mmCIF file of C-alpha atoms in Angstrom:
data_model
loop_
_atom_site.group_PDB
_atom_site.id
_atom_site.type_symbol
_atom_site.label_atom_id
_atom_site.label_comp_id
_atom_site.label_asym_id
_atom_site.label_seq_id
_atom_site.Cartn_x
_atom_site.Cartn_y
_atom_site.Cartn_z
ATOM 1 C CA MET A 55 32.768 12.035 54.979
ATOM 2 C CA ALA A 56 31.759 12.120 51.304
ATOM 3 C CA THR A 57 29.044 14.452 50.106
ATOM 4 C CA HIS A 58 27.115 14.188 46.846
ATOM 5 C CA HIS A 59 25.531 17.228 45.211
ATOM 6 C CA VAL A 60 22.779 17.207 42.580
ATOM 7 C CA THR A 61 21.172 20.303 41.081
ATOM 8 C CA THR A 62 17.591 19.952 39.829
ATOM 9 C CA LYS A 63 16.183 22.665 37.558
ATOM 10 C CA TRP A 64 12.528 23.121 36.642
ATOM 11 C CA LEU A 65 12.003 23.122 32.856
ATOM 12 C CA GLY A 66 8.290 23.987 32.905
ATOM 13 C CA ASP A 67 5.123 21.969 33.395
ATOM 14 C CA MET A 68 6.239 18.798 35.213
ATOM 15 C CA ALA A 69 9.691 18.505 33.604
ATOM 16 C CA PHE A 70 12.987 18.796 35.469
ATOM 17 C CA GLU A 71 16.639 18.361 34.639
ATOM 18 C CA ALA A 72 19.015 16.973 37.272
ATOM 19 C CA THR A 73 22.767 17.391 36.964
ATOM 20 C CA ASN A 74 25.374 15.480 38.921
ATOM 21 C CA PRO A 75 29.104 14.940 38.359
ATOM 22 C CA GLY A 76 28.454 12.082 35.908
ATOM 23 C CA GLY A 77 25.920 13.773 33.641
ATOM 24 C CA THR A 78 22.418 15.111 33.249
ATOM 25 C CA ILE A 79 19.042 13.382 33.251
ATOM 26 C CA LYS A 80 15.590 14.642 32.392
ATOM 27 C CA MET A 81 12.551 13.831 34.506
ATOM 28 C CA ASP A 82 8.888 14.260 33.634
ATOM 29 C CA SER A 83 5.520 12.830 34.564
ATOM 30 C CA ASP A 84 2.933 11.277 32.318
ATOM 31 C CA PRO A 85 0.125 13.386 30.809
ATOM 32 C CA GLU A 86 -2.312 12.195 33.495
ATOM 33 C CA TYR A 87 -0.338 14.314 35.980
ATOM 34 C CA GLY A 88 0.391 17.279 33.689
ATOM 35 C CA GLY A 89 3.616 16.041 32.118
ATOM 36 C CA HIS A 90 4.513 15.251 28.530
ATOM 37 C CA ASP A 91 5.977 11.762 29.032
ATOM 38 C CA ASP A 92 9.356 13.227 28.080
ATOM 39 C CA GLY A 93 11.670 12.004 30.809
ATOM 40 C CA LEU A 94 12.351 9.452 33.470
ATOM 41 C CA ARG A 95 10.055 9.063 36.468
ATOM 42 C CA PRO A 96 11.661 9.939 39.816
ATOM 43 C CA LYS A 97 10.436 6.826 41.645
ATOM 44 C CA ALA A 98 11.442 4.525 38.790
ATOM 45 C CA MET A 99 14.878 6.178 38.827
ATOM 46 C CA MET A 100 15.241 4.938 42.391
ATOM 47 C CA LEU A 101 14.830 1.395 41.064
ATOM 48 C CA ALA A 102 17.341 2.142 38.299
ATOM 49 C CA SER A 103 19.770 3.470 40.914
ATOM 50 C CA LEU A 104 19.432 0.233 42.850
ATOM 51 C CA GLY A 105 20.132 -1.780 39.693
ATOM 52 C CA GLY A 106 23.084 0.423 38.801
ATOM 53 C CA CYS A 107 24.607 0.315 42.278
ATOM 54 C CA THR A 108 24.475 -3.451 42.619
ATOM 55 C CA GLY A 109 25.447 -3.831 38.941
ATOM 56 C CA ILE A 110 28.662 -1.895 39.476
ATOM 57 C CA ASP A 111 29.431 -4.155 42.440
ATOM 58 C CA ILE A 112 28.754 -7.277 40.377
ATOM 59 C CA ALA A 113 30.892 -6.105 37.436
ATOM 60 C CA SER A 114 33.780 -5.311 39.776
ATOM 61 C CA LEU A 115 33.541 -8.577 41.697
ATOM 62 C CA VAL A 116 33.173 -10.736 38.566
ATOM 63 C CA LYS A 117 36.442 -9.257 37.302
ATOM 64 C CA LYS A 118 38.185 -9.497 40.679
ATOM 65 C CA MET A 119 37.101 -13.116 41.264
ATOM 66 C CA LYS A 120 37.787 -14.080 37.626
ATOM 67 C CA VAL A 121 34.323 -15.501 37.012
ATOM 68 C CA ASP A 122 33.542 -16.269 33.381
ATOM 69 C CA ILE A 123 30.162 -14.901 32.227
ATOM 70 C CA ASP A 124 28.936 -13.643 28.870
ATOM 71 C CA THR A 125 26.766 -10.917 30.369
ATOM 72 C CA PHE A 126 24.258 -10.201 33.098
ATOM 73 C CA THR A 127 21.115 -8.143 33.562
ATOM 74 C CA ILE A 128 19.356 -6.943 36.673
ATOM 75 C CA GLU A 129 15.595 -6.524 36.774
ATOM 76 C CA VAL A 130 14.217 -4.402 39.611
ATOM 77 C CA GLU A 131 10.501 -4.158 40.324
ATOM 78 C CA GLY A 132 8.840 -2.235 43.130
ATOM 79 C CA ASP A 133 5.348 -2.237 44.623
ATOM 80 C CA LEU A 134 4.030 1.130 45.806
ATOM 81 C CA THR A 135 1.862 1.760 48.831
ATOM 82 C CA GLU A 136 -1.759 2.758 48.148
ATOM 83 C CA GLU A 137 -1.740 5.866 50.359
ATOM 84 C CA HIS A 138 0.171 9.101 49.910
ATOM 85 C CA PRO A 139 3.015 9.623 50.142
ATOM 86 C CA LYS A 140 3.394 6.566 47.920
ATOM 87 C CA PHE A 141 6.663 4.703 48.378
ATOM 88 C CA TYR A 142 8.023 1.261 47.583
ATOM 89 C CA HIS A 143 7.071 -1.212 50.296
ATOM 90 C CA THR A 144 8.386 -4.276 48.460
ATOM 91 C CA VAL A 145 11.194 -4.463 45.916
ATOM 92 C CA ARG A 146 12.250 -7.501 43.896
ATOM 93 C CA VAL A 147 15.744 -7.716 42.413
ATOM 94 C CA ASP A 148 16.369 -10.474 39.852
ATOM 95 C CA TYR A 149 19.931 -11.122 38.714
ATOM 96 C CA HIS A 150 20.190 -12.887 35.342
ATOM 97 C CA PHE A 151 23.590 -14.380 34.480
ATOM 98 C CA TYR A 152 24.295 -15.668 30.975
ATOM 99 C CA GLY A 153 27.126 -17.930 29.864
ATOM 100 C CA MET A 154 28.482 -21.431 29.493
ATOM 101 C CA ASP A 155 29.500 -23.342 32.628
ATOM 102 C CA LEU A 156 28.481 -20.578 35.055
ATOM 103 C CA ASP A 157 30.114 -20.961 38.460
ATOM 104 C CA GLN A 158 26.943 -20.702 40.528
ATOM 105 C CA THR A 159 28.785 -20.863 43.849
ATOM 106 C CA LYS A 160 30.992 -17.870 43.002
ATOM 107 C CA LEU A 161 28.097 -15.930 41.468
ATOM 108 C CA GLN A 162 26.013 -16.503 44.602
ATOM 109 C CA LYS A 163 28.903 -15.180 46.703
ATOM 110 C CA ILE A 164 29.264 -12.150 44.416
ATOM 111 C CA VAL A 165 25.560 -11.300 44.666
ATOM 112 C CA ASP A 166 25.618 -11.835 48.437
ATOM 113 C CA LEU A 167 28.572 -9.456 48.797
ATOM 114 C CA SER A 168 26.772 -6.764 46.837
ATOM 115 C CA VAL A 169 23.441 -7.254 48.608
ATOM 116 C CA GLU A 170 24.793 -7.590 52.136
ATOM 117 C CA LYS A 171 27.995 -5.536 52.175
ATOM 118 C CA TYR A 172 28.724 -3.149 49.300
ATOM 119 C CA CYS A 173 25.573 -1.702 47.708
ATOM 120 C CA GLY A 174 24.625 1.422 49.648
ATOM 121 C CA VAL A 175 21.460 1.926 47.617
ATOM 122 C CA MET A 176 20.335 -1.578 48.580
ATOM 123 C CA GLU A 177 20.939 -0.685 52.238
ATOM 124 C CA MET A 178 18.881 2.503 51.864
ATOM 125 C CA PHE A 179 15.998 0.523 50.341
ATOM 126 C CA ARG A 180 16.049 -1.918 53.259
ATOM 127 C CA HIS A 181 15.172 0.981 55.573
ATOM 128 C CA PHE A 182 11.721 1.351 54.016
ATOM 129 C CA ALA A 183 11.033 -1.731 51.886
ATOM 130 C CA LYS A 184 11.183 -5.486 51.955
ATOM 131 C CA VAL A 185 13.860 -6.474 49.402
ATOM 132 C CA GLU A 186 13.592 -9.866 47.717
ATOM 133 C CA VAL A 187 16.543 -11.206 45.697
ATOM 134 C CA ARG A 188 16.647 -13.993 43.099
ATOM 135 C CA ILE A 189 19.486 -15.279 40.941
ATOM 136 C CA LEU A 190 18.722 -16.900 37.598
ATOM 137 C CA TYR A 191 21.282 -18.695 35.440
ATOM 138 C CA HIS A 192 20.926 -18.896 31.655
#
């Protein structure tokens, strides 16, 4: 069984620094909540983690399946509940693929593999949110 370890250190006011094996990130809140707008928001980082997790899958599968694309982006948007504790109840993940003669069948399969089989962050989100997925070809 794999275990991940992250250390989060308070930097004062509402700022924190989190360190994991891949690097360090700074978190803060906006001034409305006592922060200085000098770091990433914890909830938004969850959306970024979802984009990063599925993005790594996509990059790996595009290479493995020899699909020709110029680039791709992933947009993740989440709707929070009104009551505390606020959490994402609905999350939308839009995959944007760019290139000439995109193989839509293979790209659909690649996204499906990430969404349904490989992306652990996506699976975690499904435990508390409705996840909607779209693929757009440019």
